[in-house]
Every structure is written in structure tokens, then in C-alpha cells.
């Protein structure tokens, strides 16, 4: 068989970006309300029922308020995550003589690090979901405009926890996705493949979400601030640690909801991505 030409190779690479984008869109549309409850728990340390009660008070009209930044951020992020992983893997495998596992791990870490360029979208999403800022701005454009007055650096507040989260979680996700699917019962139909991909993605997403949950708690606290001192990751973590009675379990407040959301979210992402990949 003749090797693929440049145009064919570019098309094969491009479909990973398209599939990642579509998978993210499907996921955000379904799970955004759950994410808002989780956000309130991370930021204020609320119990799930109190966070839900707070959202009810805000009203149905604000339920999907703030969806544009995660929609833009997640669709682009997952397009980059899957697409760059494949591109970096192909590049490194053709150039490096290292073991494939190491090469693919480096590719996953590079893809995760590159995703961090989209931090401003995650930053604005945090501000729009925080009810304390409801009177300052009502949409994505206004939030970006407010941050502009503080300089470019303000858009990237919370970058360090994002970098600490993205690289390692990508390495684990791409490294374990194949082995976990191989442990599941053999798929003999399109629907069973879909179920296996959902289980594989959901399980991985839930475990990784739990593992990196405290990092996300720190990220949320850092990004909820507008202006003022840029506090270091250890300093913010120490402050939260004291506020939550120096108990590790309190750093994981909201983790149970995050676990269930991640099962659904990453199950949808992985199943949709693999389904579209076969379709295209």
C-alpha cells in the first residue's frame, strides 16, 4: 500500500480536531447545569443542596448564564487535546528513538500544556458563574472588557494550577484509555463499542477529576478574584486549608458531584469522539 500523501495525512489529522470539537459541544450542552452546582461548592464550600437552592433563587434565566466561555474554551480545548496529541505523537514517533510509551506520554503532556493558552476563557467562565459578580457584567464580552483594564496578565490568573492539572491528566488519560478498554468485554456491535467507550471515558474522567480536584479548588479561588495581588499557588492552597479547618476531606467538598459529572461528561466525550472518528 502506498503511503498517504500530504493532503490525505492532513485530512486524517484534521478529523481528530473536528471530532474533539463536536464531542465537547455535546458534553457542555448536557452537563453545564451540573457544573454550575459544582462551581458554587468549590468556591464557597457549600453542600450540594445549598448550591442547588442558590441556583433556584437565581432563576432559570441565569441557569445557562456563562455557557459561552466554556463552550468556546472546551470545544477549542478538546479539539486541541485530541488533535495535538495525534500530531505530536506522529511527529515524535517519526523523529525520536525513545520507547513508544514515553513518546506518547510526552505528546500528551505537550498537548495539555498547549491547551493552557486558552486560560482566559476558563477565567471568564469562573467570573460569570460567581454570583458575587452578577452586578459587574452580564455576558462574556463585558467580562473580557472589565479584565482588559487590568492588563493581559489578569486574563491568565490561575495559569499555574491549570498547567499542573493539564499535562499530568492528559498523560494519564491517553496512557490508560487503551488498556482500560481492553479489560472490558469484547465489543461485537456498534452499540457495544459505544457503551465500552462511554465506560472507559467515564471511569478515567471520574478518577482523574477526583485526583486533581484540590488543584481545581485552588484554581477557582484564584480566578474568582479581579485585580489585586497575584498570590502563589501554595499561598492560596494554605489559605483554603486554614478556612476549611485543616481537613483534607474539606478540600474535596463537591468532589462526589464532580465524580458523577465526570462519569457523564467524559463518557459522552470519549464515546462521541470515537463514534465520530469511525464515522469520518
Tab-separated table of N, CA and C in Angstrom, residues 2-3 15 50 55 63 67 69 76 97 117 134 179 188 192 195 205 208-209 218 225-226 234 238 242-243 260-261:
chain	number	residue	atom	x	y	z
A	2	UNK	N	0.559	2.208	-0.874
A	2	UNK	CA	1.345	3.433	-0.993
A	2	UNK	C	1.121	4.304	0.232
A	3	UNK	N	2.153	5.009	0.706
A	3	UNK	CA	1.982	5.890	1.862
A	3	UNK	C	1.039	7.031	1.543
A	15	UNK	N	-9.351	15.445	11.182
A	15	UNK	CA	-10.593	14.873	11.714
A	15	UNK	C	-10.540	14.679	13.226
A	50	UNK	N	-27.456	23.098	49.154
A	50	UNK	CA	-27.392	24.553	49.319
A	50	UNK	C	-27.020	25.237	48.007
A	55	UNK	N	-28.943	28.290	43.166
A	55	UNK	CA	-29.236	28.397	41.733
A	55	UNK	C	-30.734	28.605	41.484
A	63	UNK	N	-29.587	30.146	34.493
A	63	UNK	CA	-29.052	28.780	34.575
A	63	UNK	C	-27.937	28.539	33.562
A	67	UNK	N	-22.416	30.184	29.716
A	67	UNK	CA	-22.130	28.974	28.927
A	67	UNK	C	-21.206	29.257	27.747
A	69	UNK	N	-18.299	31.091	27.397
A	69	UNK	CA	-16.873	30.828	27.605
A	69	UNK	C	-16.513	29.339	27.659
A	76	UNK	N	-12.643	24.279	21.827
A	76	UNK	CA	-11.284	24.515	21.323
A	76	UNK	C	-10.268	23.656	22.062
A	97	UNK	N	13.731	8.129	18.929
A	97	UNK	CA	14.005	6.691	19.020
A	97	UNK	C	13.703	6.166	20.421
A	117	UNK	N	-3.067	27.901	26.780
A	117	UNK	CA	-3.155	29.200	26.106
A	117	UNK	C	-4.591	29.738	26.142
A	134	UNK	N	-22.371	39.166	39.544
A	134	UNK	CA	-23.527	39.315	38.656
A	134	UNK	C	-23.837	40.771	38.327
A	179	UNK	N	-5.590	0.550	27.537
A	179	UNK	CA	-5.566	-0.599	28.448
A	179	UNK	C	-6.899	-0.852	29.159
A	188	UNK	N	-18.950	-6.382	20.118
A	188	UNK	CA	-19.272	-7.117	18.884
A	188	UNK	C	-20.231	-6.329	17.983
A	192	UNK	N	-22.287	-1.749	21.345
A	192	UNK	CA	-21.414	-2.220	22.430
A	192	UNK	C	-20.080	-1.474	22.426
A	195	UNK	N	-20.900	1.757	24.174
A	195	UNK	CA	-21.005	1.556	25.627
A	195	UNK	C	-19.615	1.428	26.247
A	205	UNK	N	-12.280	9.736	33.445
A	205	UNK	CA	-12.601	11.115	33.786
A	205	UNK	C	-12.931	11.285	35.254
A	208	UNK	N	-9.611	10.801	37.378
A	208	UNK	CA	-8.713	11.945	37.200
A	208	UNK	C	-9.316	13.212	37.803
A	209	UNK	N	-10.630	13.372	37.651
A	209	UNK	CA	-11.310	14.528	38.238
A	209	UNK	C	-11.168	14.547	39.752
A	218	UNK	N	-8.236	25.329	44.109
A	218	UNK	CA	-7.307	26.459	44.184
A	218	UNK	C	-7.452	27.345	42.948
A	225	UNK	N	-11.032	36.142	41.707
A	225	UNK	CA	-10.559	37.475	42.110
A	225	UNK	C	-10.341	38.359	40.882
A	226	UNK	N	-10.697	39.620	40.996
A	226	UNK	CA	-10.422	40.596	39.938
A	226	UNK	C	-9.497	41.663	40.498
A	234	UNK	N	0.892	27.858	46.294
A	234	UNK	CA	0.987	27.383	47.693
A	234	UNK	C	0.282	28.299	48.692
A	238	UNK	N	-2.774	27.160	51.047
A	238	UNK	CA	-2.652	27.263	52.511
A	238	UNK	C	-3.837	28.024	53.109
A	242	UNK	N	-6.639	26.460	55.748
A	242	UNK	CA	-6.994	27.023	57.057
A	242	UNK	C	-8.497	27.289	57.158
A	243	UNK	N	-9.076	27.819	56.080
A	243	UNK	CA	-10.509	28.122	56.062
A	243	UNK	C	-11.359	26.861	56.229
A	260	UNK	N	-19.562	12.187	39.725
A	260	UNK	CA	-20.708	11.782	38.909
A	260	UNK	C	-20.779	12.591	37.614
A	261	UNK	N	-20.475	13.895	37.699
A	261	UNK	CA	-20.475	14.732	36.497
A	261	UNK	C	-19.408	14.275	35.516
